[in-house]
mmCIF file of C-alpha atoms in Angstrom:
data_model
loop_
_atom_site.group_PDB
_atom_site.id
_atom_site.type_symbol
_atom_site.label_atom_id
_atom_site.label_comp_id
_atom_site.label_asym_id
_atom_site.label_seq_id
_atom_site.Cartn_x
_atom_site.Cartn_y
_atom_site.Cartn_z
ATOM 1 C CA MET A 180 0.139 0.091 0.240
ATOM 2 C CA SER A 181 1.237 3.685 -0.672
ATOM 3 C CA ASN A 182 0.934 6.561 1.728
ATOM 4 C CA THR A 183 -1.988 7.607 -0.989
ATOM 5 C CA ASP A 184 -4.204 4.939 1.040
ATOM 6 C CA ASP A 185 -2.752 6.058 4.662
ATOM 7 C CA LEU A 186 -4.429 9.852 3.269
ATOM 8 C CA GLU A 187 -7.691 7.583 1.867
ATOM 9 C CA ILE A 188 -7.360 5.991 6.148
ATOM 10 C CA LEU A 189 -7.385 9.331 7.769
ATOM 11 C CA LYS A 190 -10.202 11.105 5.288
ATOM 12 C CA GLN A 191 -12.207 8.084 6.594
ATOM 13 C CA PHE A 192 -11.595 7.349 9.447
ATOM 14 C CA ARG A 193 -12.574 11.414 10.635
ATOM 15 C CA ASP A 194 -16.084 10.453 8.786
ATOM 16 C CA LYS A 195 -17.869 8.784 11.968
ATOM 17 C CA ASN A 196 -19.749 6.591 9.996
ATOM 18 C CA SER A 197 -16.388 5.330 8.301
ATOM 19 C CA ARG A 198 -14.793 5.221 11.214
ATOM 20 C CA ASN A 199 -13.955 1.954 12.347
ATOM 21 C CA TYR A 200 -14.556 0.277 8.545
ATOM 22 C CA ALA A 201 -11.060 3.033 8.324
ATOM 23 C CA PHE A 202 -9.415 1.668 11.381
ATOM 24 C CA SER A 203 -9.524 -1.836 10.505
ATOM 25 C CA LEU A 204 -8.286 -1.529 7.012
ATOM 26 C CA LEU A 205 -5.342 0.383 9.259
ATOM 27 C CA VAL A 206 -5.032 -2.406 11.615
ATOM 28 C CA ASN A 207 -4.537 -4.565 8.712
ATOM 29 C CA LYS A 208 -1.967 -2.877 6.776
ATOM 30 C CA TYR A 209 0.620 -2.707 9.891
ATOM 31 C CA LYS A 210 -0.326 -4.907 12.620
ATOM 32 C CA GLN A 211 2.042 -7.467 11.113
ATOM 33 C CA GLN A 212 5.296 -4.841 10.386
ATOM 34 C CA ILE A 213 3.880 -3.652 13.847
ATOM 35 C CA TYR A 214 4.557 -6.720 15.641
ATOM 36 C CA PHE A 215 7.835 -7.792 14.338
ATOM 37 C CA HIS A 216 9.140 -4.145 15.344
ATOM 38 C CA ILE A 217 8.185 -4.383 18.434
ATOM 39 C CA ARG A 218 8.522 -8.362 18.786
ATOM 40 C CA ARG A 219 12.176 -7.560 17.656
ATOM 41 C CA ILE A 220 12.174 -4.969 20.851
ATOM 42 C CA VAL A 221 11.091 -6.858 24.054
ATOM 43 C CA ILE A 222 11.625 -10.775 22.096
ATOM 44 C CA ASN A 223 8.726 -12.573 24.228
ATOM 45 C CA HIS A 224 5.545 -12.954 22.347
ATOM 46 C CA ASP A 225 2.728 -12.343 24.562
ATOM 47 C CA ASP A 226 4.792 -9.205 25.601
ATOM 48 C CA ALA A 227 4.868 -7.640 21.634
ATOM 49 C CA ASP A 228 1.011 -9.118 21.713
ATOM 50 C CA ASP A 229 0.385 -6.474 24.429
ATOM 51 C CA ILE A 230 2.167 -3.878 23.627
ATOM 52 C CA THR A 231 1.481 -3.973 19.623
ATOM 53 C CA GLN A 232 -2.687 -4.858 21.321
ATOM 54 C CA ASN A 233 -1.647 -0.863 23.185
ATOM 55 C CA THR A 234 -0.321 0.546 20.454
ATOM 56 C CA PHE A 235 -3.011 0.274 17.743
ATOM 57 C CA ILE A 236 -5.821 1.155 21.140
ATOM 58 C CA LYS A 237 -2.900 4.491 21.566
ATOM 59 C CA ILE A 238 -3.666 4.355 17.503
ATOM 60 C CA PHE A 239 -7.293 4.885 17.473
ATOM 61 C CA GLU A 240 -7.178 6.834 20.739
ATOM 62 C CA ASN A 241 -5.351 9.403 19.162
ATOM 63 C CA LEU A 242 -5.700 9.876 15.147
ATOM 64 C CA HIS A 243 -7.962 12.235 15.331
ATOM 65 C CA LYS A 244 -5.419 14.590 16.868
ATOM 66 C CA PHE A 245 -3.114 13.486 13.863
ATOM 67 C CA ARG A 246 -2.142 16.684 11.884
ATOM 68 C CA GLU A 247 -0.576 15.188 8.693
ATOM 69 C CA ASP A 248 3.015 16.907 9.960
ATOM 70 C CA SER A 249 4.433 13.647 9.717
ATOM 71 C CA LYS A 250 3.597 10.298 7.790
ATOM 72 C CA LEU A 251 1.070 8.406 9.105
ATOM 73 C CA TYR A 252 3.778 5.037 8.926
ATOM 74 C CA THR A 253 6.121 7.259 10.680
ATOM 75 C CA TRP A 254 3.976 8.895 13.223
ATOM 76 C CA ILE A 255 2.751 4.524 14.588
ATOM 77 C CA TYR A 256 6.215 3.110 14.403
ATOM 78 C CA ARG A 257 7.407 5.816 16.472
ATOM 79 C CA ILE A 258 4.238 5.289 19.251
ATOM 80 C CA ALA A 259 5.212 1.580 18.655
ATOM 81 C CA THR A 260 8.800 2.022 19.129
ATOM 82 C CA ASN A 261 8.112 4.496 23.018
ATOM 83 C CA GLU A 262 5.459 1.655 23.779
ATOM 84 C CA ALA A 263 7.717 -0.654 23.566
ATOM 85 C CA LEU A 264 10.936 1.115 24.837
ATOM 86 C CA GLY A 265 8.235 1.918 27.281
ATOM 87 C CA HIS A 266 7.804 -1.689 28.387
ATOM 88 C CA LEU A 267 11.571 -2.775 28.898
ATOM 89 C CA LYS A 268 12.313 0.941 31.232
ATOM 90 C CA SER A 269 8.995 -0.629 32.982
ATOM 91 C CA LYS A 270 10.629 -3.873 33.123
ATOM 92 C CA ARG A 271 13.760 -2.589 34.451
ATOM 93 C CA ASN A 272 11.775 -0.065 37.371
ATOM 94 C CA ARG A 273 10.439 -2.904 38.279
ATOM 95 C CA PHE A 274 12.955 -5.397 39.386
ATOM 96 C CA PHE A 275 15.589 -2.934 39.721
ATOM 97 C CA LEU A 276 17.936 -4.133 37.298
ATOM 98 C CA PRO A 277 20.311 -2.282 35.338
ATOM 99 C CA PHE A 278 20.738 -2.858 31.503
ATOM 100 C CA ILE A 279 22.911 -5.627 31.197
ATOM 101 C CA ASP A 280 20.404 -7.782 32.956
ATOM 102 C CA VAL A 281 17.448 -7.292 31.603
ATOM 103 C CA GLU A 282 19.264 -7.517 27.975
ATOM 104 C CA SER A 283 20.637 -10.601 29.561
ATOM 105 C CA GLN A 284 16.908 -11.890 30.494
ATOM 106 C CA LEU A 285 16.074 -10.908 27.658
ATOM 107 C CA SER A 286 18.396 -12.942 26.026
ATOM 108 C CA ASN A 287 18.114 -15.716 26.926
ATOM 109 C CA SER A 288 14.813 -16.152 26.949
ATOM 110 C CA LEU A 289 15.269 -16.109 23.319
ATOM 111 C CA LYS A 290 16.588 -20.093 23.568
ATOM 112 C CA GLU A 291 12.789 -20.761 25.664
ATOM 113 C CA THR A 292 10.689 -18.876 23.484
ATOM 114 C CA ASP A 293 8.401 -21.885 22.033
ATOM 115 C CA PHE A 294 8.143 -19.307 18.851
ATOM 116 C CA PHE A 295 11.397 -19.125 17.750
ATOM 117 C CA THR A 296 12.305 -20.682 14.670
ATOM 118 C CA GLY A 297 15.639 -19.863 13.751
ATOM 119 C CA ASP A 298 18.662 -22.761 13.959
ATOM 120 C CA GLU A 299 22.020 -22.737 15.900
ATOM 121 C CA ILE A 300 24.078 -19.546 14.171
ATOM 122 C CA GLN A 301 20.655 -17.289 13.885
ATOM 123 C CA LEU A 302 20.334 -17.789 17.567
ATOM 124 C CA LYS A 303 24.015 -16.479 18.464
ATOM 125 C CA LEU A 304 22.918 -13.797 15.686
ATOM 126 C CA GLN A 305 19.714 -13.103 17.869
ATOM 127 C CA GLN A 306 22.376 -13.013 20.732
ATOM 128 C CA ALA A 307 24.984 -11.014 19.454
ATOM 129 C CA ILE A 308 22.251 -8.118 18.502
ATOM 130 C CA LEU A 309 20.867 -9.033 22.325
ATOM 131 C CA LYS A 310 24.376 -7.405 23.866
ATOM 132 C CA LEU A 311 24.316 -4.424 21.856
ATOM 133 C CA PRO A 312 23.362 -0.709 23.219
ATOM 134 C CA GLU A 313 19.437 -0.536 23.205
ATOM 135 C CA LYS A 314 20.015 2.373 20.804
ATOM 136 C CA GLN A 315 22.032 0.121 18.548
ATOM 137 C CA ARG A 316 20.055 -2.950 18.813
ATOM 138 C CA LEU A 317 17.112 -0.435 17.035
ATOM 139 C CA VAL A 318 18.515 1.221 14.628
ATOM 140 C CA PHE A 319 20.459 -2.241 13.360
ATOM 141 C CA ASN A 320 17.013 -3.701 13.188
ATOM 142 C CA MET A 321 15.027 -1.591 11.565
ATOM 143 C CA ARG A 322 17.384 -1.135 9.497
ATOM 144 C CA TYR A 323 18.829 -4.695 8.505
ATOM 145 C CA TYR A 324 15.762 -6.620 8.917
ATOM 146 C CA GLU A 325 12.367 -4.066 8.886
ATOM 147 C CA GLU A 326 14.855 -1.814 5.451
ATOM 148 C CA MET A 327 13.857 0.976 6.277
ATOM 149 C CA LYS A 328 15.674 4.226 4.622
ATOM 150 C CA TYR A 329 18.084 6.217 7.057
ATOM 151 C CA ASP A 330 15.564 8.808 6.968
ATOM 152 C CA GLN A 331 12.229 7.077 7.609
ATOM 153 C CA MET A 332 14.260 5.918 10.786
ATOM 154 C CA SER A 333 15.726 9.496 11.145
ATOM 155 C CA GLU A 334 11.534 11.209 11.567
ATOM 156 C CA ILE A 335 11.004 7.943 14.445
ATOM 157 C CA LEU A 336 13.911 8.055 16.100
ATOM 158 C CA GLY A 337 13.930 11.793 15.795
ATOM 159 C CA THR A 338 17.447 11.434 15.069
ATOM 160 C CA SER A 339 19.725 12.777 12.492
ATOM 161 C CA VAL A 340 20.359 10.418 8.892
ATOM 162 C CA GLY A 341 24.243 11.020 10.055
ATOM 163 C CA ALA A 342 24.636 9.397 13.363
ATOM 164 C CA LEU A 343 21.974 6.988 12.381
ATOM 165 C CA LYS A 344 24.723 5.381 9.900
ATOM 166 C CA ALA A 345 27.402 5.615 12.413
ATOM 167 C CA SER A 346 25.231 3.883 14.921
ATOM 168 C CA TYR A 347 24.541 1.302 12.519
ATOM 169 C CA HIS A 348 27.650 1.126 11.283
ATOM 170 C CA ILE A 349 29.305 -0.154 14.871
ATOM 171 C CA ALA A 350 26.492 -1.738 15.373
ATOM 172 C CA VAL A 351 27.228 -4.248 12.558
ATOM 173 C CA LYS A 352 31.122 -4.310 13.385
ATOM 174 C CA LYS A 353 29.945 -5.567 17.171
ATOM 175 C CA ILE A 354 27.534 -8.447 15.985
ATOM 176 C CA GLU A 355 30.195 -9.633 13.132
ATOM 177 C CA GLU A 356 32.770 -9.418 15.664
ATOM 178 C CA SER A 357 30.411 -11.276 18.396
ATOM 179 C CA VAL A 358 29.546 -14.266 16.125
ATOM 180 C CA MET A 359 32.689 -15.169 14.794
ATOM 181 C CA GLN A 360 33.982 -15.343 18.074
ATOM 182 C CA ASN A 361 31.007 -17.654 19.414
ATOM 183 C CA MET B 107 13.639 -3.284 -3.327
ATOM 184 C CA GLU B 108 15.811 -0.559 -4.675
ATOM 185 C CA ASN B 109 15.919 -0.125 -0.768
ATOM 186 C CA LYS B 110 17.156 -3.943 -0.482
ATOM 187 C CA ASP B 111 19.795 -4.042 -2.657
ATOM 188 C CA ASN B 112 21.480 -0.985 -1.054
ATOM 189 C CA ILE B 113 21.041 -3.209 2.716
ATOM 190 C CA LEU B 114 22.932 -6.118 1.052
ATOM 191 C CA ILE B 115 25.647 -3.896 -0.600
ATOM 192 C CA GLU B 116 25.981 -2.220 2.338
ATOM 193 C CA ILE B 117 26.319 -5.005 4.644
ATOM 194 C CA GLU B 118 28.671 -6.606 2.272
ATOM 195 C CA GLU B 119 30.875 -3.718 2.461
ATOM 196 C CA MET B 120 30.851 -3.553 6.561
ATOM 197 C CA ALA B 121 30.998 -7.262 7.386
ATOM 198 C CA ALA B 122 31.588 -9.653 4.704
ATOM 199 C CA ASN B 123 31.866 -12.725 7.293
ATOM 200 C CA LEU B 124 27.818 -11.406 8.355
ATOM 201 C CA SER B 125 26.927 -10.853 5.373
ATOM 202 C CA LYS B 126 26.611 -14.715 4.420
ATOM 203 C CA ILE B 127 24.673 -15.235 6.815
ATOM 204 C CA LYS B 128 20.987 -15.492 5.559
ATOM 205 C CA LYS B 129 19.070 -13.216 6.758
ATOM 206 C CA GLU B 130 15.705 -14.573 8.072
ATOM 207 C CA ASN B 131 12.740 -13.686 10.013
ATOM 208 C CA VAL B 132 13.142 -15.652 13.425
ATOM 209 C CA PHE B 133 10.713 -14.689 15.609
ATOM 210 C CA GLY B 134 6.871 -17.434 14.560
ATOM 211 C CA THR B 135 3.572 -16.257 16.595
ATOM 212 C CA PRO B 136 0.957 -19.197 17.550
ATOM 213 C CA ASN B 137 -1.017 -20.564 14.603
ATOM 214 C CA GLN B 138 -4.124 -17.817 12.963
ATOM 215 C CA TYR B 139 -2.566 -15.421 15.479
ATOM 216 C CA PHE B 140 -2.608 -11.748 12.946
ATOM 217 C CA GLU B 141 -6.164 -13.098 11.856
ATOM 218 C CA GLU B 142 -7.134 -12.838 15.846
ATOM 219 C CA LEU B 143 -5.248 -9.865 16.479
ATOM 220 C CA SER B 144 -7.213 -7.459 14.270
ATOM 221 C CA SER B 145 -10.569 -9.111 16.927
ATOM 222 C CA ASN B 146 -9.113 -8.952 20.089
ATOM 223 C CA ILE B 147 -7.897 -5.332 19.819
ATOM 224 C CA GLN B 148 -11.485 -4.031 18.449
ATOM 225 C CA LYS B 149 -12.799 -6.083 21.776
ATOM 226 C CA LYS B 150 -9.910 -3.699 23.880
ATOM 227 C CA ILE B 151 -10.982 -1.128 21.998
ATOM 228 C CA ASN B 152 -14.595 -0.942 23.408
ATOM 229 C CA VAL B 153 -13.607 -2.096 26.798
ATOM 230 C CA SER B 154 -11.161 1.507 26.892
ATOM 231 C CA SER B 155 -13.772 2.811 25.669
ATOM 232 C CA ARG B 156 -16.152 2.269 28.190
ATOM 233 C CA GLU B 157 -13.720 2.764 30.944
ATOM 234 C CA SER B 158 -12.859 6.022 29.566
ATOM 235 C CA ARG B 159 -16.622 7.444 29.781
ATOM 236 C CA LEU B 160 -16.410 6.765 33.544
ATOM 237 C CA ILE B 161 -12.950 8.288 34.027
ATOM 238 C CA LYS B 162 -14.115 11.556 32.129
ATOM 239 C CA ILE B 163 -17.830 11.114 34.951
ATOM 240 C CA ILE B 164 -14.707 10.915 37.662
ATOM 241 C CA HIS B 165 -12.860 13.612 36.005
ATOM 242 C CA LEU B 166 -16.107 15.456 35.981
ATOM 243 C CA PHE B 167 -17.005 14.954 39.939
ATOM 244 C CA GLN B 168 -13.024 15.705 40.537
ATOM 245 C CA GLN B 169 -14.158 20.001 39.276
ATOM 246 C CA PRO B 170 -14.322 21.907 42.948
ATOM 247 C CA GLN B 171 -18.173 23.174 41.447
ATOM 248 C CA TYR B 172 -19.281 19.270 41.040
ATOM 249 C CA SER B 173 -17.569 17.394 43.680
ATOM 250 C CA VAL B 174 -19.742 20.240 46.387
ATOM 251 C CA ALA B 175 -23.165 19.928 44.243
ATOM 252 C CA ALA B 176 -22.049 16.235 44.818
ATOM 253 C CA THR B 177 -21.404 16.199 48.364
ATOM 254 C CA LEU B 178 -24.500 18.637 48.761
ATOM 255 C CA ILE B 179 -26.637 16.061 47.545
ATOM 256 C CA VAL B 180 -25.607 13.256 48.906
ATOM 257 C CA ILE B 181 -25.684 15.143 52.642
ATOM 258 C CA PHE B 182 -29.554 16.210 51.686
ATOM 259 C CA LEU B 183 -29.960 12.542 50.981
ATOM 260 C CA ILE B 184 -29.011 11.224 54.163
ATOM 261 C CA SER B 185 -30.341 13.464 56.060
ATOM 262 C CA GLY B 186 -33.692 13.173 53.959
ATOM 263 C CA ILE B 187 -33.882 9.460 54.339
ATOM 264 C CA TYR B 188 -32.693 9.806 58.159
ATOM 265 C CA LEU B 189 -35.122 12.167 58.957
ATOM 266 C CA TYR B 190 -37.907 10.155 57.154
ATOM 267 C CA LYS B 191 -36.429 7.309 58.665
ATOM 268 C CA ASN B 192 -36.688 9.078 62.081
ATOM 269 C CA LYS B 193 -40.327 9.941 61.475
ATOM 270 C CA GLN B 194 -41.884 6.573 61.241
ATOM 271 C CA GLU B 195 -40.050 5.294 63.957
ATOM 272 C CA GLN B 196 -41.736 7.879 65.622
ATOM 273 C CA TYR B 197 -44.825 7.546 64.358
ATOM 274 C CA SER B 198 -45.125 3.729 65.451
ATOM 275 C CA GLN B 199 -43.688 3.827 68.738
ATOM 276 C CA HIS B 200 -46.540 6.464 69.140
ATOM 277 C CA LYS B 201 -49.210 3.817 67.205
ATOM 278 C CA ASN B 202 -47.316 1.552 69.818
ATOM 279 C CA ILE B 203 -47.761 3.348 73.062
ATOM 280 C CA TYR B 204 -51.420 4.577 72.069
ATOM 281 C CA TRP B 205 -52.338 0.788 71.878
ATOM 282 C CA ASP B 206 -50.977 0.078 74.598
ATOM 283 C CA GLU B 207 -52.279 2.099 76.592
ATOM 284 C CA ILE B 208 -55.818 1.446 75.782
ATOM 285 C CA LEU B 209 -55.154 -1.947 76.260
ATOM 286 C CA ASN B 210 -53.381 -2.186 80.113
ATOM 287 C CA ASP B 211 -55.672 0.833 81.121
ATOM 288 C CA ASN B 212 -58.276 -0.204 83.001
ATOM 289 C CA THR B 213 -59.470 2.956 84.399
ATOM 290 C CA ILE B 214 -62.259 2.279 81.448
ATOM 291 C CA VAL B 215 -63.695 -0.687 82.651
ATOM 292 C CA ASP B 216 -62.787 0.462 86.056
ATOM 293 C CA LYS B 217 -65.381 3.286 85.889
ATOM 294 C CA VAL B 218 -69.098 1.448 84.155
ATOM 295 C CA ASP B 219 -71.022 0.952 87.172
ATOM 296 C CA GLU B 220 -72.858 -2.457 86.483
ATOM 297 C CA THR B 221 -74.904 -2.100 88.464
ATOM 298 C CA LEU B 222 -76.217 0.887 86.129
ATOM 299 C CA LEU B 223 -75.526 -0.914 83.813
ATOM 300 C CA VAL B 224 -77.705 -3.833 84.490
ATOM 301 C CA GLU B 225 -80.528 -1.460 85.840
ATOM 302 C CA ALA B 226 -80.808 0.750 82.641
ATOM 303 C CA TYR B 227 -80.978 -3.148 79.657
ATOM 304 C CA ILE B 228 -83.226 -4.447 82.366
ATOM 305 C CA ASN B 229 -85.399 -0.723 81.623
ATOM 306 C CA GLU B 230 -85.103 -0.444 78.045
ATOM 307 C CA SER B 231 -86.492 -4.411 78.414
ATOM 308 C CA GLU B 232 -89.386 -3.052 80.714
ATOM 309 C CA THR B 233 -90.317 -0.175 78.115
ATOM 310 C CA VAL B 234 -89.636 -2.416 75.389
ATOM 311 C CA MET B 235 -92.860 -4.346 76.247
ATOM 312 C CA ARG B 236 -95.033 -2.536 77.978
ATOM 313 C CA VAL B 237 -95.088 -0.692 74.453
ATOM 314 C CA ASP B 238 -95.752 -3.761 73.580
ATOM 315 C CA GLU B 239 -98.415 -4.379 75.575
ATOM 316 C CA ASP B 240 -100.145 -1.553 74.946
ATOM 317 C CA VAL B 241 -100.723 -2.233 71.527
ATOM 318 C CA VAL B 242 -102.195 -5.200 72.240
ATOM 319 C CA ASN B 243 -104.258 -3.918 75.042
ATOM 320 C CA GLN B 244 -105.639 -0.502 72.363
ATOM 321 C CA SER B 245 -105.679 -2.520 69.571
ATOM 322 C CA ASP B 246 -108.874 -3.302 67.019
ATOM 323 C CA MET B 247 -106.717 -6.162 65.272
ATOM 324 C CA SER B 248 -108.217 -9.617 65.618
ATOM 325 C CA GLU B 249 -105.949 -12.237 67.394
ATOM 326 C CA GLU B 250 -104.256 -13.465 63.931
ATOM 327 C CA GLU B 251 -103.008 -9.602 62.819
ATOM 328 C CA LEU B 252 -101.315 -9.267 66.732
ATOM 329 C CA SER B 253 -99.309 -11.928 66.332
ATOM 330 C CA ASP B 254 -98.243 -12.073 63.025
ATOM 331 C CA PHE B 255 -97.802 -8.180 63.755
ATOM 332 C CA PHE B 256 -95.401 -9.314 66.528
ATOM 333 C CA ASP B 257 -93.959 -12.029 64.203
ATOM 334 C CA LYS B 258 -92.627 -10.051 61.719
ATOM 335 C CA LYS B 259 -91.494 -7.075 63.917
ATOM 336 C CA TYR B 260 -89.613 -9.739 65.976
ATOM 337 C CA VAL B 261 -87.728 -10.994 62.961
ATOM 338 C CA ASN B 262 -87.197 -8.016 61.692
ATOM 339 C CA ASP B 263 -85.025 -6.912 64.404
ATOM 340 C CA ILE B 264 -83.224 -10.906 64.131
ATOM 341 C CA PHE B 265 -82.861 -9.205 60.658
ATOM 342 C CA ILE B 266 -81.738 -6.422 61.730
ATOM 343 C CA GLU B 267 -79.655 -7.064 64.456
ATOM 344 C CA MET B 268 -77.569 -9.925 62.002
#
C-alpha cells in the first residue's frame, strides 16, 4: 500500500460513519510490521502481543489529533517504538535491574521461547544483537530486518541520518565480531 | 526493492562474514495469531472506550463545583432518609404506646358501674314490653293480625341485629 492509501484511511477515519472501517483497514495494513518491530525489541511473544494491542488502541484514541505533519507510517512506528521501549524501562524499574540484566534475560528467553524458529547460527546472531546498547539494537533491526531508509528512521527516532549511519556501522561491526567469536 | 539491494551491498561492504548468514525472520507466532489480532484489538477498544467514559465522569466530579454539588446532594439524600426513618419510628412507637395504653388501661372499665348498666338494660326491656302491651291493649287488631304483627316485628329485629 502506498502513502495515498494512508491519506484515504485518514479521510475515512475522520468521517464518523466510516471510522471503524478505516481503523480496521489501518490495523490490517500495519499489524504484522508493527508486531515484528515490537517483537524484535521485547523478544517475548506475549509481551509483544500486549504492546501491539496497546499501540493500536493508542493509535485509535489519538488518530483524530494526527495533523499530517509527518507521515502516518512514521507516526505509527514512533508510538510502537515508544511503547516497546517503555515496556523494557518499566521492567528494569520493576526489578531494579541494571541495563545489562534485562538484555541477558531477553537473551536467555530466546532459547526458551516456543516461537523461535531459527537454527543455531540464527540464535547466535540474535544473542549478539541483544548485547548491543538499546539504541544501536533498534537501529540495526530497523535497517537490517525492516529494511527502512535512513530518513524514515530519522523521523521515527528523532536522530540525524548521519548519527544513524554511524550507529548502524558500529552495530554491524560488533555483531560480526560477536558471532565470529562464538 | 532498491532499498533492499542497498542494504545487502551495505552489509557486504561493512561485514563480509555477517553477510554470509542468511537473513530470515526467526520469530514465529501462534497459529491464526494475526487473524485474531484484529478482533482482539477491537474488543480492547470497546472496553477502553467504556472505561474512558467512566473516567470522564470521575474527572467531572473532580472539578470543585461538581464535587461540591455532588457532596451537597449526598448530604441532602442521607439527611432526608434519616429524617424519614426517624419520623416512621416515632409514629410506630407512638402507635404502639397508644394501643398499649388502651389495652392496659383498666380505668375505663373500672369506671363503669355494673349495677347501673344492668338496670339500664332491664329498664329498656321493660319499656319495650310495655309498648308491646299497649299495642295489644289499644289495638283493634284480631289475634291473628296481632300474631303477624309480632312475628314480623321480631323477625325484623333479628334480621336487623344480624
